[in-house]
Amino acid sequence: MARDHQDTLRRTHKHSQAGYLFPRMAHMKSFAAIPMSKCMRDMCKEEDYAFLNNQKSREIDKTPKESKFCESEWQQKQEERLRRRLDREQQEQEKQCKLEKQRREKEEQWKSHLAGLASERESLRGRLHRLREFREFQKRVLMQDLDLEPGTASENLTQLLTRL
């Protein structure tokens, strides 16, 4: 059944390009434009003709004033959709800018945190270096006071420095 419908649509398309339509073909083309499931199409073939005839009679019965009203209503709806879309896009851009700003702020905070850690580490290294120099100085002074040779560091000297 679906294959017959497809063939009909193909023939309709081919004939419509040639500039003529059979009455049944015109119906199939109009009918194909109506959103409906395939099984629903099979069930309501007879109602289709009545529905399409009513649609055509409504189109014919419309006065120019009504068609202008429908057209202006359609334009208003289109403008409203466009306005809403532009609003959504603007809100999305604002949201992206806000997220980018927050990301930059967090990145700056992280960089300042790392800089603080690095300066703290450098100050600790400086203190460690000064402490080692002071220990070496103490060791030399004690060795001179005890009249010891620089290469003969004794166990007593190490214990004495540890107590200090």
Coordinates of N, CA and C in Angstrom, one line a residue:
M1 N 0.8 -1.2 0.0 CA 0.0 0.0 0.0 C 0.9 1.3 0.0
A2 N 1.9 1.2 0.8 CA 2.8 2.4 0.9 C 3.5 2.6 -0.5
R3 N 3.8 1.5 -1.1 CA 4.5 1.6 -2.4 C 3.6 2.3 -3.5
D4 N 2.3 1.9 -3.4 CA 1.3 2.6 -4.3 C 1.3 4.1 -4.1
H5 N 1.3 4.4 -2.8 CA 1.3 5.8 -2.5 C 2.5 6.6 -3.0
Q6 N 3.7 5.9 -2.8 CA 4.9 6.5 -3.3 C 4.9 6.7 -4.8
D7 N 4.4 5.6 -5.5 CA 4.3 5.7 -7.0 C 3.4 6.9 -7.4
T8 N 2.3 7.0 -6.7 CA 1.4 8.1 -7.0 C 2.0 9.4 -6.8
L9 N 2.7 9.6 -5.7 CA 3.4 10.8 -5.4 C 4.5 11.1 -6.5
R10 N 5.2 10.1 -6.9 CA 6.2 10.3 -8.0 C 5.5 10.7 -9.3
R11 N 4.4 10.1 -9.6 CA 3.7 10.5 -10.8 C 3.1 11.9 -10.7
T12 N 2.6 12.2 -9.5 CA 2.1 13.5 -9.3 C 3.2 14.6 -9.5
H13 N 4.3 14.3 -8.9 CA 5.5 15.2 -9.0 C 5.9 15.4 -10.5
K14 N 6.0 14.2 -11.2 CA 6.4 14.3 -12.6 C 5.4 15.1 -13.4
H15 N 4.1 14.8 -13.2 CA 3.1 15.5 -14.0 C 2.9 16.9 -13.6
S16 N 3.2 17.3 -12.3 CA 3.1 18.7 -11.9 C 4.2 19.5 -12.6
Q17 N 5.3 18.9 -12.8 CA 6.4 19.6 -13.5 C 6.0 19.8 -15.0
A18 N 5.3 18.9 -15.5 CA 4.9 19.0 -16.9 C 3.8 20.1 -17.1
G19 N 3.1 20.5 -16.0 CA 2.2 21.5 -16.0 C 0.7 21.1 -16.0
Y20 N 0.5 19.8 -15.7 CA -0.9 19.3 -15.6 C -1.1 18.4 -14.5
L21 N -2.2 18.3 -13.9 CA -2.5 17.4 -12.8 C -3.8 16.7 -13.1
F22 N -3.9 15.5 -12.8 CA -5.2 14.8 -12.8 C -5.9 15.1 -11.5
P23 N -7.2 15.1 -11.5 CA -7.9 15.5 -10.2 C -7.5 14.6 -9.1
R24 N -7.3 13.3 -9.3 CA -6.9 12.5 -8.1 C -5.5 12.8 -7.7
M25 N -4.7 13.1 -8.7 CA -3.3 13.4 -8.4 C -3.2 14.7 -7.5
A26 N -4.0 15.7 -7.9 CA -4.1 17.0 -7.1 C -4.5 16.7 -5.7
H27 N -5.4 15.8 -5.5 CA -5.9 15.4 -4.2 C -4.7 14.8 -3.4
M28 N -3.9 13.9 -4.1 CA -2.9 13.2 -3.4 C -1.8 14.2 -3.0
K29 N -1.5 15.2 -3.8 CA -0.5 16.2 -3.5 C -1.0 17.0 -2.3
S30 N -2.2 17.4 -2.3 CA -2.7 18.2 -1.1 C -2.8 17.3 0.1
F31 N -3.2 16.1 -0.1 CA -3.3 15.1 1.0 C -1.9 14.8 1.6
A32 N -0.9 14.8 0.8 CA 0.5 14.5 1.3 C 1.0 15.6 2.2
A33 N 0.5 16.8 2.0 CA 1.0 17.9 2.8 C 0.4 17.9 4.2
I34 N -0.7 17.2 4.4 CA -1.3 17.1 5.7 C -0.6 16.2 6.6
P35 N -0.1 16.6 7.8 CA 0.6 15.7 8.7 C -0.3 14.7 9.3
M36 N 0.0 13.4 9.0 CA -0.8 12.3 9.4 C 0.0 11.0 9.3
S37 N -0.3 10.1 10.2 CA 0.4 8.8 10.1 C -0.1 8.0 9.0
K38 N 0.7 7.0 8.6 CA 0.4 6.2 7.4 C -0.9 5.4 7.6
C39 N -1.1 4.7 8.8 CA -2.3 4.0 9.0 C -3.5 4.9 9.1
M40 N -3.3 6.1 9.6 CA -4.4 7.0 9.6 C -4.8 7.4 8.2
R41 N -3.9 7.5 7.3 CA -4.2 7.9 5.9 C -5.1 6.8 5.3
D42 N -4.7 5.5 5.6 CA -5.5 4.4 5.0 C -6.9 4.4 5.5
M43 N -7.1 4.8 6.8 CA -8.4 4.7 7.5 C -9.3 5.8 7.0
C44 N -8.8 6.9 6.6 CA -9.7 8.0 6.4 C -9.6 8.5 4.9
K45 N -9.6 7.6 4.0 CA -9.5 8.1 2.6 C -10.8 8.8 2.2
E46 N -11.9 8.3 2.6 CA -13.2 9.0 2.2 C -13.3 10.4 2.9
E47 N -12.9 10.5 4.1 CA -13.0 11.8 4.8 C -12.0 12.8 4.2
D48 N -11.0 12.3 3.6 CA -10.0 13.2 3.0 C -10.6 14.1 1.9
Y49 N -11.4 13.5 1.1 CA -12.0 14.3 0.0 C -12.9 15.4 0.6
A50 N -13.7 15.0 1.6 CA -14.6 15.9 2.2 C -13.8 17.0 2.9
F51 N -12.8 16.6 3.6 CA -11.9 17.6 4.3 C -11.3 18.6 3.3
L52 N -10.7 18.0 2.2 CA -10.1 18.9 1.3 C -11.0 19.8 0.6
N53 N -12.2 19.3 0.3 CA -13.3 20.1 -0.3 C -13.7 21.3 0.6
N54 N -13.8 21.0 1.9 CA -14.1 22.0 2.9 C -13.0 23.1 2.9
Q55 N -11.7 22.6 2.8 CA -10.6 23.5 2.9 C -10.7 24.4 1.7
K56 N -10.9 23.9 0.5 CA -11.0 24.7 -0.7 C -12.1 25.7 -0.7
S57 N -13.3 25.2 -0.1 CA -14.4 26.2 0.0 C -14.1 27.3 1.0
R58 N -13.4 27.0 2.0 CA -13.0 28.0 3.0 C -12.1 29.0 2.3
E59 N -11.1 28.5 1.5 CA -10.2 29.4 0.9 C -10.9 30.3 -0.1
I60 N -11.9 29.8 -0.8 CA -12.7 30.6 -1.8 C -13.6 31.6 -1.1
D61 N -14.2 31.2 0.1 CA -15.1 32.0 0.8 C -14.4 33.2 1.5
K62 N -13.1 33.1 1.7 CA -12.4 34.2 2.4 C -12.5 35.5 1.6
T63 N -12.8 36.6 2.3 CA -12.8 37.9 1.7 C -11.4 38.4 1.7
P64 N -11.1 39.4 0.9 CA -9.7 40.0 0.9 C -9.4 40.5 2.3
K65 N -10.4 41.0 3.0 CA -10.1 41.6 4.4 C -9.7 40.5 5.3
E66 N -10.4 39.3 5.2 CA -10.0 38.2 6.1 C -8.6 37.7 5.8
S67 N -8.3 37.6 4.5 CA -6.9 37.2 4.1 C -5.9 38.1 4.6
K68 N -6.2 39.4 4.5 CA -5.2 40.4 5.0 C -5.0 40.3 6.5
F69 N -6.2 40.0 7.2 CA -6.1 39.8 8.7 C -5.2 38.6 9.0
C70 N -5.5 37.5 8.2 CA -4.7 36.3 8.5 C -3.2 36.6 8.2
E71 N -2.9 37.3 7.1 CA -1.6 37.6 6.7 C -0.9 38.5 7.8
S72 N -1.6 39.5 8.3 CA -1.0 40.4 9.3 C -0.8 39.6 10.6
E73 N -1.8 38.7 10.9 CA -1.6 37.8 12.1 C -0.4 36.9 12.0
W74 N -0.2 36.4 10.8 CA 0.9 35.5 10.5 C 2.2 36.3 10.6
Q75 N 2.2 37.6 10.1 CA 3.4 38.4 10.2 C 3.7 38.7 11.7
Q76 N 2.7 39.0 12.5 CA 2.9 39.3 13.9 C 3.5 38.1 14.6
K77 N 3.0 36.9 14.3 CA 3.5 35.7 14.9 C 5.0 35.5 14.5
Q78 N 5.3 35.7 13.2 CA 6.7 35.6 12.8 C 7.6 36.6 13.5
E79 N 7.1 37.9 13.6 CA 7.9 38.9 14.3 C 8.1 38.5 15.8
E80 N 7.0 38.0 16.4 CA 7.1 37.5 17.8 C 8.1 36.4 17.9
R81 N 8.1 35.4 17.0 CA 9.1 34.3 17.0 C 10.5 34.9 16.9
L82 N 10.7 35.8 15.9 CA 12.0 36.4 15.7 C 12.5 37.2 16.9
R83 N 11.5 37.9 17.6 CA 11.9 38.7 18.8 C 12.3 37.7 19.9
R84 N 11.5 36.6 20.1 CA 11.9 35.6 21.1 C 13.2 35.0 20.8
R85 N 13.5 34.6 19.5 CA 14.7 34.0 19.2 C 15.9 35.0 19.4
L86 N 15.7 36.3 19.1 CA 16.8 37.2 19.3 C 17.0 37.4 20.8
D87 N 15.9 37.4 21.6 CA 16.0 37.5 23.1 C 16.8 36.3 23.6
R88 N 16.5 35.1 23.1 CA 17.2 33.9 23.6 C 18.7 34.0 23.2
E89 N 19.0 34.4 22.0 CA 20.4 34.6 21.6 C 21.1 35.6 22.4
Q90 N 20.4 36.7 22.7 CA 21.1 37.7 23.6 C 21.3 37.2 25.0
Q91 N 20.3 36.5 25.5 CA 20.5 35.9 26.9 C 21.6 34.9 26.9
E92 N 21.7 34.1 25.8 CA 22.8 33.1 25.7 C 24.2 33.8 25.6
Q93 N 24.2 34.9 24.9 CA 25.5 35.6 24.8 C 25.9 36.2 26.1
E94 N 24.9 36.8 26.9 CA 25.2 37.3 28.2 C 25.6 36.2 29.1
K95 N 25.0 35.0 29.0 CA 25.4 33.9 29.9 C 26.8 33.5 29.6
Q96 N 27.2 33.4 28.3 CA 28.5 33.1 27.9 C 29.5 34.1 28.4
C97 N 29.2 35.4 28.3 CA 30.1 36.4 28.8 C 30.3 36.3 30.3
K98 N 29.2 36.0 31.0 CA 29.3 35.9 32.4 C 30.2 34.7 32.8
L99 N 30.0 33.6 32.1 CA 30.8 32.4 32.4 C 32.2 32.6 32.0
E100 N 32.5 33.3 30.9 CA 33.9 33.7 30.6 C 34.5 34.6 31.6
K101 N 33.8 35.5 32.1 CA 34.3 36.4 33.1 C 34.6 35.7 34.4
Q102 N 33.7 34.7 34.8 CA 33.9 33.9 36.0 C 35.2 33.1 35.8
R103 N 35.3 32.5 34.6 CA 36.5 31.7 34.3 C 37.8 32.5 34.4
R104 N 37.8 33.7 33.9 CA 38.9 34.6 34.0 C 39.3 34.9 35.4
E105 N 38.2 35.2 36.2 CA 38.4 35.6 37.6 C 39.0 34.4 38.4
K106 N 38.5 33.2 38.1 CA 39.1 32.0 38.8 C 40.5 31.8 38.4
E107 N 40.8 32.0 37.1 CA 42.1 31.8 36.6 C 43.1 32.8 37.3
E108 N 42.6 34.0 37.4 CA 43.5 35.1 38.1 C 43.7 34.7 39.6
Q109 N 42.6 34.2 40.2 CA 42.8 33.8 41.6 C 43.8 32.6 41.7
W110 N 43.7 31.7 40.8 CA 44.6 30.6 40.8 C 46.0 31.0 40.6
K111 N 46.2 32.0 39.6 CA 47.6 32.5 39.4 C 48.1 33.2 40.6
S112 N 47.3 34.0 41.2 CA 47.8 34.7 42.4 C 48.1 33.7 43.6
H113 N 47.3 32.7 43.7 CA 47.5 31.6 44.7 C 48.9 31.0 44.4
L114 N 49.1 30.6 43.1 CA 50.4 30.0 42.8 C 51.6 30.9 43.0
A115 N 51.4 32.2 42.7 CA 52.5 33.2 42.9 C 52.8 33.3 44.4
G116 N 51.7 33.3 45.3 CA 51.9 33.3 46.7 C 52.7 32.1 47.2
L117 N 52.3 30.9 46.7 CA 53.0 29.7 47.1 C 54.5 29.7 46.6
A118 N 54.7 30.2 45.4 CA 56.1 30.3 44.9 C 56.9 31.3 45.8
S119 N 56.3 32.4 46.1 CA 57.1 33.4 46.9 C 57.4 32.8 48.3
E120 N 56.4 32.1 48.9 CA 56.6 31.4 50.2 C 57.7 30.4 50.1
R121 N 57.7 29.6 49.0 CA 58.7 28.6 48.9 C 60.1 29.2 48.7
E122 N 60.2 30.3 48.0 CA 61.5 31.0 47.9 C 61.9 31.6 49.2
S123 N 61.0 32.1 50.0 CA 61.4 32.6 51.3 C 61.9 31.5 52.2
L124 N 61.2 30.3 52.1 CA 61.6 29.2 52.9 C 63.0 28.7 52.5
R125 N 63.3 28.7 51.2 CA 64.6 28.3 50.7 C 65.7 29.3 51.2
G126 N 65.3 30.6 51.2 CA 66.3 31.6 51.6 C 66.6 31.4 53.1
R127 N 65.5 31.1 53.9 CA 65.8 30.9 55.3 C 66.6 29.7 55.6
L128 N 66.3 28.6 54.8 CA 67.1 27.3 54.9 C 68.5 27.6 54.6
H129 N 68.8 28.4 53.5 CA 70.2 28.7 53.1 C 70.9 29.5 54.2
R130 N 70.2 30.5 54.8 CA 70.8 31.3 55.8 C 71.1 30.4 57.1
L131 N 70.1 29.5 57.4 CA 70.3 28.7 58.6 C 71.5 27.7 58.4
R132 N 71.7 27.2 57.2 CA 72.8 26.3 56.9 C 74.2 27.1 57.0
E133 N 74.1 28.3 56.5 CA 75.4 29.2 56.6 C 75.7 29.4 58.0
F134 N 74.6 29.7 58.8 CA 74.9 30.0 60.2 C 75.4 28.7 60.9
R135 N 74.9 27.6 60.6 CA 75.4 26.3 61.2 C 76.8 26.1 60.8
E136 N 77.2 26.4 59.6 CA 78.6 26.2 59.2 C 79.5 27.2 59.9
F137 N 79.0 28.4 60.1 CA 79.7 29.4 60.9 C 79.9 29.0 62.3
Q138 N 78.8 28.4 62.9 CA 78.9 27.9 64.3 C 80.0 26.8 64.4
K139 N 79.9 25.9 63.4 CA 80.8 24.8 63.4 C 82.3 25.2 63.3
R140 N 82.6 26.2 62.5 CA 83.9 26.7 62.3 C 84.4 27.4 63.6
V141 N 83.5 28.2 64.2 CA 83.9 28.9 65.5 C 84.2 27.9 66.6
L142 N 83.3 26.8 66.7 CA 83.5 25.8 67.7 C 84.8 25.0 67.5
M143 N 85.1 24.8 66.2 CA 86.3 24.0 65.9 C 87.6 24.9 66.2
Q144 N 87.5 26.2 66.0 CA 88.6 27.1 66.4 C 88.7 27.2 67.9
D145 N 87.6 27.2 68.6 CA 87.7 27.3 70.1 C 88.2 26.0 70.7
L146 N 87.9 24.9 70.1 CA 88.4 23.6 70.6 C 89.7 23.2 70.0
D147 N 90.2 24.0 69.1 CA 91.5 23.7 68.5 C 91.5 22.4 67.7
L148 N 90.4 22.2 66.9 CA 90.3 21.0 66.1 C 90.6 21.3 64.7
E149 N 91.1 20.4 63.9 CA 91.4 20.5 62.5 C 90.0 20.5 61.7
P150 N 89.9 21.2 60.6 CA 88.7 21.2 59.8 C 88.3 19.8 59.3
G151 N 89.1 18.9 59.0 CA 88.8 17.6 58.5 C 88.5 16.6 59.6
T152 N 88.7 16.9 60.8 CA 88.5 15.9 61.9 C 87.3 16.4 62.8
A153 N 86.2 16.3 62.2 CA 85.0 16.7 63.0 C 84.6 15.5 63.9
S154 N 84.5 15.7 65.1 CA 84.3 14.6 66.1 C 82.8 14.5 66.4
E155 N 82.5 13.4 67.0 CA 81.1 13.1 67.4 C 80.6 14.1 68.5
N156 N 81.5 14.5 69.4 CA 81.2 15.5 70.4 C 80.8 16.8 69.8
L157 N 81.5 17.2 68.8 CA 81.1 18.5 68.1 C 79.7 18.5 67.5
T158 N 79.4 17.3 66.8 CA 78.1 17.2 66.2 C 77.0 17.2 67.3
Q159 N 77.2 16.5 68.4 CA 76.2 16.5 69.5 C 76.1 17.9 70.1
L160 N 77.2 18.6 70.2 CA 77.1 20.0 70.8 C 76.3 20.9 69.9
L161 N 76.6 20.8 68.5 CA 75.8 21.6 67.6 C 74.3 21.3 67.6
T162 N 74.0 20.0 67.8 CA 72.6 19.6 67.8 C 71.9 20.2 69.0
R163 N 72.6 20.3 70.1 CA 72.0 20.9 71.3 C 71.7 22.4 71.2
L164 N 72.6 23.0 70.4 CA 72.4 24.5 70.2 C 71.3 24.7 69.3

